[in-house]
Amino acid sequence: MANVALLSASSPSTSSAAASLLPRRSACLRRAASKLSVVSAMGDDPIKEWILTEGKATKITGTSSIGGGCINAAQHYETDAGSFFVKNNRRIGPAMFEGEALGLKAMYGTKSIRVPLPYKVGSLPTGGSFIIMEFIQFGRSRGDQVTLSRNPFHTKKKSALGRKLAEMHKAAKSDKGYGFYVENTIGSTPQINTWTADWIEFYSKHRLGYQLELISQRFGDSAIYEKGQQLIENIQPLFDGAVIEPCLLHGDLWSGNISSDTNGDPVILDPACYYGHNEAEFGMSWCAGFGGAFYNSYFEVMPKQPGFEKRRDLYLLYHYLNHYNLFGSGYRSSAMSIIDDYLRMLKA
């Protein structure tokens, strides 16, 4: 009120000058009020804080829960700066999401197959962690659409997913050997990624051996542990003639982690990345539905290695053992059957 009275008592010229400042003052007040509302909206929420600062949004226009799997919760945030996809876990610290973010960035950097770009990983103030990433609107197809390639001699089915995945494997090789920059998770099971020069040693110790040890500790299953160790000691002949390079792998490629965008291009997500033998990428094929077109398109870019068929079940075994650890003995018979078949084949 003092300012109003002062303006009323001023000379005409002074009043005119002061009045000209009012629109600018009002604009400043509106900006300040807007800033205060943003700060108020952030509160103690680090997800909203990032979206409303580094995410370049001034307001969040909507949030909705979407499928996040059996381990994490997931939300879609709509803002005036675009959409964001957020996963959170109220029980687990940020290390799990940091591993996922590094994997997504590595795959994104190959400029081959589409993956969501991660933006931010952090801790929740009440415990747990979160990851903010690019929101990709999925299309109707699963991402392995089959098309027909025609030439005068034959017709061949093509798979965009097979070709793009092979391009990623071909583009990203490691000079550190087999492993990854951090330990990550396969489902909720720790995945050990210690750099190792030899693939057979890496796969034997950090994939099959680690899962067998967990089974022995959790279930006391000495039979599968002992037979599994016997297999590990005798797998060398399965790799005779194969040229093995450390390729960047998604690591957990099953149907739930495969989709497509609105253009129909394949999208893969929720990785358990590491550098390994490219054939290990097909370890979840029993739960992915890869068909002939997928493999035809893949091998056009990454040629099939001698002994591929003999090694296929060896890579399934890692995931069957992990499912045994995650979900119980319902997966035991599948894992044991693979081990027994290899022991007979190798006469071990």
Short mmCIF file of C-alpha atoms in Angstrom, two decimals:
data_model
loop_
_atom_site.label_atom_id
_atom_site.label_comp_id
_atom_site.label_asym_id
_atom_site.label_seq_id
_atom_site.Cartn_x
_atom_site.Cartn_y
_atom_site.Cartn_z
CA MET A 1 0.00 0.00 0.00
CA ALA A 2 2.91 2.40 0.67
CA ASN A 3 4.03 2.08 -2.95
CA VAL A 4 0.52 2.85 -4.21
CA ALA A 5 0.28 5.96 -2.01
CA LEU A 6 3.70 7.18 -3.11
CA LEU A 7 2.78 6.86 -6.76
CA SER A 8 -0.46 8.77 -6.20
CA ALA A 9 1.40 11.68 -4.60
CA SER A 10 4.12 11.90 -7.24
CA SER A 11 4.37 14.42 -10.02
CA PRO A 12 2.78 13.48 -13.38
CA SER A 13 6.17 12.72 -15.00
CA THR A 14 7.30 10.62 -12.08
CA SER A 15 3.98 8.79 -12.02
CA SER A 16 4.25 8.07 -15.73
CA ALA A 17 7.78 6.65 -15.39
CA ALA A 18 6.82 4.54 -12.41
CA ALA A 19 3.72 3.26 -14.17
CA SER A 20 5.85 2.12 -17.09
CA LEU A 21 7.72 -0.15 -14.71
CA LEU A 22 4.55 -1.95 -13.59
CA PRO A 23 4.22 -4.34 -16.57
CA ARG A 24 7.87 -5.38 -16.17
CA ARG A 25 7.43 -5.78 -12.41
CA SER A 26 4.31 -7.90 -13.01
CA ALA A 27 6.20 -10.09 -15.47
CA CYS A 28 9.01 -10.55 -12.94
CA LEU A 29 6.49 -11.43 -10.26
CA ARG A 30 4.85 -14.00 -12.56
CA ARG A 31 8.25 -15.57 -13.34
CA ALA A 32 9.10 -15.64 -9.64
CA ALA A 33 5.75 -17.22 -8.83
CA SER A 34 6.29 -19.79 -11.59
CA LYS A 35 9.74 -20.59 -10.23
CA LEU A 36 8.34 -20.93 -6.72
CA SER A 37 5.67 -23.33 -7.98
CA VAL A 38 8.34 -25.43 -9.70
CA VAL A 39 10.43 -25.54 -6.51
CA SER A 40 7.30 -26.40 -4.53
CA ALA A 41 6.46 -29.19 -7.00
CA MET A 42 9.95 -30.67 -6.65
CA GLY A 43 9.88 -30.91 -2.87
CA ASP A 44 11.93 -33.92 -1.83
CA ASP A 45 11.30 -35.77 -5.10
CA PRO A 46 14.58 -36.17 -7.02
CA ILE A 47 12.73 -37.49 -10.08
CA LYS A 48 10.60 -34.37 -10.43
CA GLU A 49 13.61 -32.22 -9.55
CA TRP A 50 15.60 -33.58 -12.50
CA ILE A 51 12.67 -33.36 -14.91
CA LEU A 52 11.97 -29.73 -13.93
CA THR A 53 15.62 -28.64 -14.14
CA GLU A 54 17.97 -30.69 -16.29
CA GLY A 55 15.02 -32.20 -18.14
CA LYS A 56 14.10 -28.66 -19.30
CA ALA A 57 10.43 -28.99 -18.32
CA THR A 58 8.53 -26.21 -16.54
CA LYS A 59 5.55 -28.38 -15.63
CA ILE A 60 4.56 -32.01 -15.41
CA THR A 61 1.24 -32.46 -17.14
CA GLY A 62 0.57 -36.08 -16.24
CA THR A 63 1.93 -39.32 -14.81
CA SER A 64 0.76 -42.88 -15.29
CA SER A 65 1.95 -46.29 -14.16
CA ILE A 66 3.03 -48.73 -16.85
CA GLY A 67 4.43 -52.24 -16.85
CA GLY A 68 7.85 -52.41 -15.19
CA GLY A 69 8.26 -56.15 -14.86
CA CYS A 70 8.40 -58.20 -11.67
CA ILE A 71 11.37 -56.34 -10.15
CA ASN A 72 10.73 -52.61 -10.66
CA ALA A 73 7.85 -50.15 -10.84
CA ALA A 74 7.59 -47.92 -13.89
CA GLN A 75 5.93 -44.60 -14.72
CA HIS A 76 5.40 -42.43 -17.77
CA TYR A 77 5.88 -38.71 -17.05
CA GLU A 78 4.32 -36.27 -19.53
CA THR A 79 5.68 -32.71 -19.50
CA ASP A 80 5.75 -29.58 -21.60
CA ALA A 81 9.28 -30.63 -22.68
CA GLY A 82 8.29 -34.13 -23.81
CA SER A 83 7.85 -37.51 -22.18
CA PHE A 84 10.13 -39.47 -19.82
CA PHE A 85 10.17 -43.11 -18.77
CA VAL A 86 11.06 -43.73 -15.13
CA LYS A 87 11.77 -47.00 -13.31
CA ASN A 88 12.17 -47.19 -9.56
CA ASN A 89 12.89 -49.81 -6.96
CA ARG A 90 12.16 -49.09 -3.29
CA ARG A 91 14.49 -51.82 -1.99
CA ILE A 92 17.62 -51.77 -4.14
CA GLY A 93 20.31 -49.06 -4.33
CA PRO A 94 21.38 -47.29 -7.53
CA ALA A 95 24.09 -49.82 -8.55
CA MET A 96 21.56 -51.95 -10.45
CA PHE A 97 20.30 -49.00 -12.49
CA GLU A 98 23.84 -47.67 -13.00
CA GLY A 99 24.73 -50.98 -14.63
CA GLU A 100 21.63 -50.76 -16.82
CA ALA A 101 22.44 -47.17 -17.81
CA LEU A 102 26.01 -48.06 -18.82
CA GLY A 103 24.68 -50.92 -20.94
CA LEU A 104 22.07 -48.74 -22.62
CA LYS A 105 24.66 -46.05 -23.38
CA ALA A 106 27.04 -48.64 -24.85
CA MET A 107 24.33 -50.04 -27.12
CA TYR A 108 23.09 -46.56 -28.03
CA GLY A 109 26.62 -45.62 -29.05
CA THR A 110 26.72 -48.32 -31.74
CA LYS A 111 24.04 -46.45 -33.76
CA SER A 112 22.59 -49.78 -34.83
CA ILE A 113 19.47 -51.00 -33.02
CA ARG A 114 17.25 -48.57 -31.14
CA VAL A 115 17.43 -48.48 -27.34
CA PRO A 116 16.12 -45.87 -24.87
CA LEU A 117 18.77 -43.30 -23.96
CA PRO A 118 19.29 -43.09 -20.18
CA TYR A 119 19.40 -39.62 -18.61
CA LYS A 120 19.73 -39.94 -14.85
CA VAL A 121 20.26 -42.54 -12.10
CA GLY A 122 19.85 -41.61 -8.45
CA SER A 123 18.79 -42.57 -4.95
CA LEU A 124 15.32 -42.07 -3.47
CA PRO A 125 15.21 -40.17 -0.14
CA THR A 126 13.12 -42.91 1.51
CA GLY A 127 15.38 -45.70 0.23
CA GLY A 128 15.77 -47.35 -3.12
CA SER A 129 16.72 -45.87 -6.48
CA PHE A 130 15.47 -44.70 -9.87
CA ILE A 131 16.46 -44.32 -13.49
CA ILE A 132 15.07 -41.72 -15.90
CA MET A 133 15.33 -42.43 -19.60
CA GLU A 134 13.94 -41.60 -22.99
CA PHE A 135 10.30 -42.55 -23.46
CA ILE A 136 9.77 -44.54 -26.65
CA GLN A 137 6.22 -44.94 -27.89
CA PHE A 138 5.87 -48.56 -28.92
CA GLY A 139 4.15 -49.64 -32.11
CA ARG A 140 1.92 -52.64 -32.63
CA SER A 141 4.52 -55.15 -33.81
CA ARG A 142 7.17 -56.84 -31.66
CA GLY A 143 10.14 -55.61 -33.68
CA ASP A 144 11.04 -58.76 -35.61
CA GLN A 145 8.75 -58.05 -38.53
CA VAL A 146 9.38 -60.38 -41.43
CA THR A 147 9.54 -59.02 -44.98
CA LEU A 148 10.21 -60.78 -48.26
CA SER A 149 13.38 -60.13 -50.23
CA ARG A 150 12.89 -61.12 -53.86
CA ASN A 151 15.49 -61.70 -56.57
CA PRO A 152 15.33 -63.70 -59.85
CA PHE A 153 16.54 -66.87 -58.13
CA HIS A 154 14.80 -67.14 -54.76
CA THR A 155 12.61 -65.49 -52.15
CA LYS A 156 14.03 -65.11 -48.63
CA LYS A 157 12.36 -63.87 -45.47
CA LYS A 158 14.11 -60.98 -43.71
CA SER A 159 14.06 -59.92 -40.06
CA ALA A 160 14.89 -56.35 -39.07
CA LEU A 161 15.61 -57.49 -35.52
CA GLY A 162 18.11 -60.12 -36.66
CA ARG A 163 19.94 -57.70 -38.93
CA LYS A 164 20.05 -54.82 -36.43
CA LEU A 165 21.22 -57.07 -33.60
CA ALA A 166 24.03 -58.42 -35.79
CA GLU A 167 25.02 -54.86 -36.68
CA MET A 168 25.34 -54.06 -32.98
CA HIS A 169 27.50 -57.13 -32.36
CA LYS A 170 29.69 -56.27 -35.33
CA ALA A 171 30.06 -52.60 -34.37
CA ALA A 172 31.02 -52.95 -30.70
CA LYS A 173 34.08 -55.01 -29.76
CA SER A 174 36.15 -54.74 -26.59
CA ASP A 175 39.95 -54.49 -26.36
CA LYS A 176 39.74 -55.43 -22.66
CA GLY A 177 38.56 -58.98 -23.27
CA TYR A 178 35.32 -60.50 -21.99
CA GLY A 179 33.32 -58.80 -19.24
CA PHE A 180 31.99 -55.31 -18.59
CA TYR A 181 32.90 -52.09 -16.80
CA VAL A 182 30.71 -52.87 -13.79
CA GLU A 183 28.90 -55.84 -12.28
CA ASN A 184 25.23 -55.81 -13.20
CA THR A 185 22.21 -58.08 -12.81
CA ILE A 186 20.42 -60.74 -14.84
CA GLY A 187 16.91 -60.43 -13.47
CA SER A 188 17.78 -59.81 -9.83
CA THR A 189 20.75 -62.21 -9.82
CA PRO A 190 24.19 -60.57 -9.67
CA GLN A 191 26.10 -60.93 -12.92
CA ILE A 192 29.88 -61.01 -12.48
CA ASN A 193 31.71 -59.18 -15.26
CA THR A 194 35.38 -59.33 -14.26
CA TRP A 195 37.47 -58.71 -17.39
CA THR A 196 38.91 -62.00 -18.62
CA ALA A 197 41.14 -62.62 -21.64
CA ASP A 198 39.72 -66.05 -22.52
CA TRP A 199 36.06 -66.61 -23.36
CA ILE A 200 35.85 -70.23 -22.22
CA GLU A 201 37.36 -69.27 -18.87
CA PHE A 202 34.98 -66.32 -18.52
CA TYR A 203 31.87 -68.31 -19.39
CA SER A 204 32.90 -71.27 -17.26
CA LYS A 205 33.68 -69.22 -14.15
CA HIS A 206 31.46 -66.15 -14.24
CA ARG A 207 28.39 -67.58 -15.95
CA LEU A 208 27.92 -71.34 -15.47
CA GLY A 209 30.15 -71.72 -12.41
CA TYR A 210 28.65 -68.76 -10.55
CA GLN A 211 25.08 -69.96 -11.13
CA LEU A 212 25.96 -73.49 -10.02
CA GLU A 213 27.49 -72.14 -6.81
CA LEU A 214 24.32 -70.15 -6.06
CA ILE A 215 22.18 -73.24 -6.62
CA SER A 216 24.39 -75.25 -4.28
CA GLN A 217 24.16 -72.54 -1.59
CA ARG A 218 20.44 -71.86 -1.90
CA PHE A 219 19.05 -75.32 -2.59
CA GLY A 220 21.80 -77.70 -1.50
CA ASP A 221 21.60 -79.37 -4.92
CA SER A 222 24.92 -81.21 -5.01
CA ALA A 223 23.90 -83.42 -7.96
CA ILE A 224 23.47 -80.60 -10.48
CA TYR A 225 26.47 -78.77 -9.04
CA GLU A 226 28.81 -81.74 -9.47
CA LYS A 227 27.57 -82.62 -12.96
CA GLY A 228 27.75 -78.97 -13.96
CA GLN A 229 31.35 -78.74 -12.80
CA GLN A 230 32.13 -81.91 -14.75
CA LEU A 231 30.71 -80.29 -17.88
CA ILE A 232 32.71 -77.10 -17.32
CA GLU A 233 35.92 -79.13 -17.22
CA ASN A 234 35.15 -80.66 -20.61
CA ILE A 235 33.61 -77.94 -22.81
CA GLN A 236 36.75 -76.98 -24.77
CA PRO A 237 35.96 -79.27 -27.79
CA LEU A 238 32.64 -77.47 -28.33
CA PHE A 239 34.60 -74.39 -29.48
CA ASP A 240 36.96 -76.11 -31.93
CA GLY A 241 37.21 -74.12 -35.16
CA ALA A 242 35.18 -71.15 -33.91
CA VAL A 243 36.51 -67.58 -34.13
CA ILE A 244 35.38 -65.86 -30.94
CA GLU A 245 35.47 -62.08 -30.36
CA PRO A 246 34.21 -60.01 -27.41
CA CYS A 247 31.04 -58.42 -28.84
CA LEU A 248 28.69 -56.13 -26.95
CA LEU A 249 25.67 -58.22 -25.92
CA HIS A 250 22.27 -57.16 -24.66
CA GLY A 251 22.52 -60.16 -22.36
CA ASP A 252 18.85 -60.83 -21.55
CA LEU A 253 17.09 -60.87 -24.89
CA TRP A 254 13.67 -62.42 -24.44
CA SER A 255 10.28 -61.43 -25.81
CA GLY A 256 9.51 -59.07 -22.90
CA ASN A 257 12.62 -57.01 -23.73
CA ILE A 258 11.88 -56.72 -27.46
CA SER A 259 9.47 -54.25 -29.05
CA SER A 260 9.25 -51.77 -31.92
CA ASP A 261 8.69 -48.04 -32.25
CA THR A 262 5.88 -46.38 -34.17
CA ASN A 263 7.96 -46.59 -37.37
CA GLY A 264 8.14 -50.36 -36.97
CA ASP A 265 11.87 -50.36 -36.18
CA PRO A 266 12.99 -52.86 -33.50
CA VAL A 267 13.65 -51.63 -29.96
CA ILE A 268 15.43 -53.60 -27.23
CA LEU A 269 15.45 -52.64 -23.55
CA ASP A 270 16.18 -53.81 -19.98
CA PRO A 271 19.67 -55.13 -20.78
CA ALA A 272 22.22 -57.12 -18.80
CA CYS A 273 25.10 -56.03 -21.01
CA TYR A 274 28.59 -57.47 -21.23
CA TYR A 275 31.16 -58.25 -23.92
CA GLY A 276 31.00 -61.89 -24.88
CA HIS A 277 30.72 -64.47 -27.65
CA ASN A 278 27.97 -63.27 -29.97
CA GLU A 279 26.21 -66.66 -29.84
CA ALA A 280 25.57 -66.19 -26.13
CA GLU A 281 23.01 -63.55 -27.11
CA PHE A 282 20.66 -66.36 -28.14
CA GLY A 283 20.65 -67.93 -24.67
CA MET A 284 17.07 -66.78 -24.03
CA SER A 285 15.84 -67.94 -27.46
CA TRP A 286 13.55 -70.46 -25.71
CA CYS A 287 11.65 -67.44 -24.42
CA ALA A 288 12.12 -65.11 -27.39
CA GLY A 289 10.58 -66.89 -30.39
CA PHE A 290 13.46 -66.32 -32.81
CA GLY A 291 12.58 -67.95 -36.12
CA GLY A 292 14.35 -68.85 -39.32
CA ALA A 293 14.06 -65.34 -40.74
CA PHE A 294 15.75 -63.92 -37.64
CA TYR A 295 18.75 -66.24 -37.92
CA ASN A 296 18.99 -65.85 -41.72
CA SER A 297 19.18 -62.08 -41.40
CA TYR A 298 21.57 -62.24 -38.46
CA PHE A 299 24.05 -64.56 -40.18
CA GLU A 300 24.13 -62.39 -43.29
CA VAL A 301 25.90 -59.77 -41.17
CA MET A 302 27.63 -62.01 -38.60
CA PRO A 303 28.45 -65.32 -40.34
CA LYS A 304 27.64 -68.56 -38.55
CA GLN A 305 30.68 -70.14 -36.89
CA PRO A 306 31.57 -73.86 -37.07
CA GLY A 307 29.90 -75.78 -34.24
CA PHE A 308 27.07 -73.26 -33.74
CA GLU A 309 24.42 -75.97 -33.34
CA LYS A 310 26.56 -77.89 -30.83
CA ARG A 311 27.02 -74.81 -28.64
CA ARG A 312 23.44 -73.54 -28.73
CA ASP A 313 22.23 -75.43 -25.65
CA LEU A 314 25.37 -74.46 -23.72
CA TYR A 315 24.18 -70.85 -23.88
CA LEU A 316 20.62 -71.82 -22.96
CA LEU A 317 22.01 -73.50 -19.86
CA TYR A 318 23.15 -70.25 -18.24
CA HIS A 319 19.61 -68.87 -18.34
CA TYR A 320 17.97 -72.10 -17.19
CA LEU A 321 20.32 -72.14 -14.20
CA ASN A 322 19.49 -68.50 -13.49
CA HIS A 323 15.77 -69.25 -13.65
CA TYR A 324 16.34 -72.09 -11.21
CA ASN A 325 17.95 -69.56 -8.86
CA LEU A 326 15.23 -66.96 -9.40
CA PHE A 327 12.07 -69.04 -9.53
CA GLY A 328 12.90 -72.41 -8.02
CA SER A 329 13.23 -76.03 -8.98
CA GLY A 330 10.69 -75.93 -11.83
CA TYR A 331 13.64 -75.17 -14.11
CA ARG A 332 15.92 -77.84 -12.67
CA SER A 333 14.96 -80.61 -15.09
CA SER A 334 15.63 -78.46 -18.18
CA ALA A 335 19.09 -77.50 -16.87
CA MET A 336 19.95 -81.04 -15.83
CA SER A 337 18.80 -82.43 -19.18
CA ILE A 338 21.19 -80.10 -21.03
CA ILE A 339 24.07 -81.03 -18.73
CA ASP A 340 23.42 -84.77 -19.14
CA ASP A 341 23.18 -84.48 -22.93
CA TYR A 342 26.52 -82.69 -23.12
CA LEU A 343 28.21 -85.17 -20.79
CA ARG A 344 27.10 -87.97 -23.10
CA MET A 345 28.15 -86.06 -26.22
CA LEU A 346 31.56 -85.24 -24.80
CA LYS A 347 31.91 -88.71 -23.22
CA ALA A 348 32.89 -86.99 -19.99
#
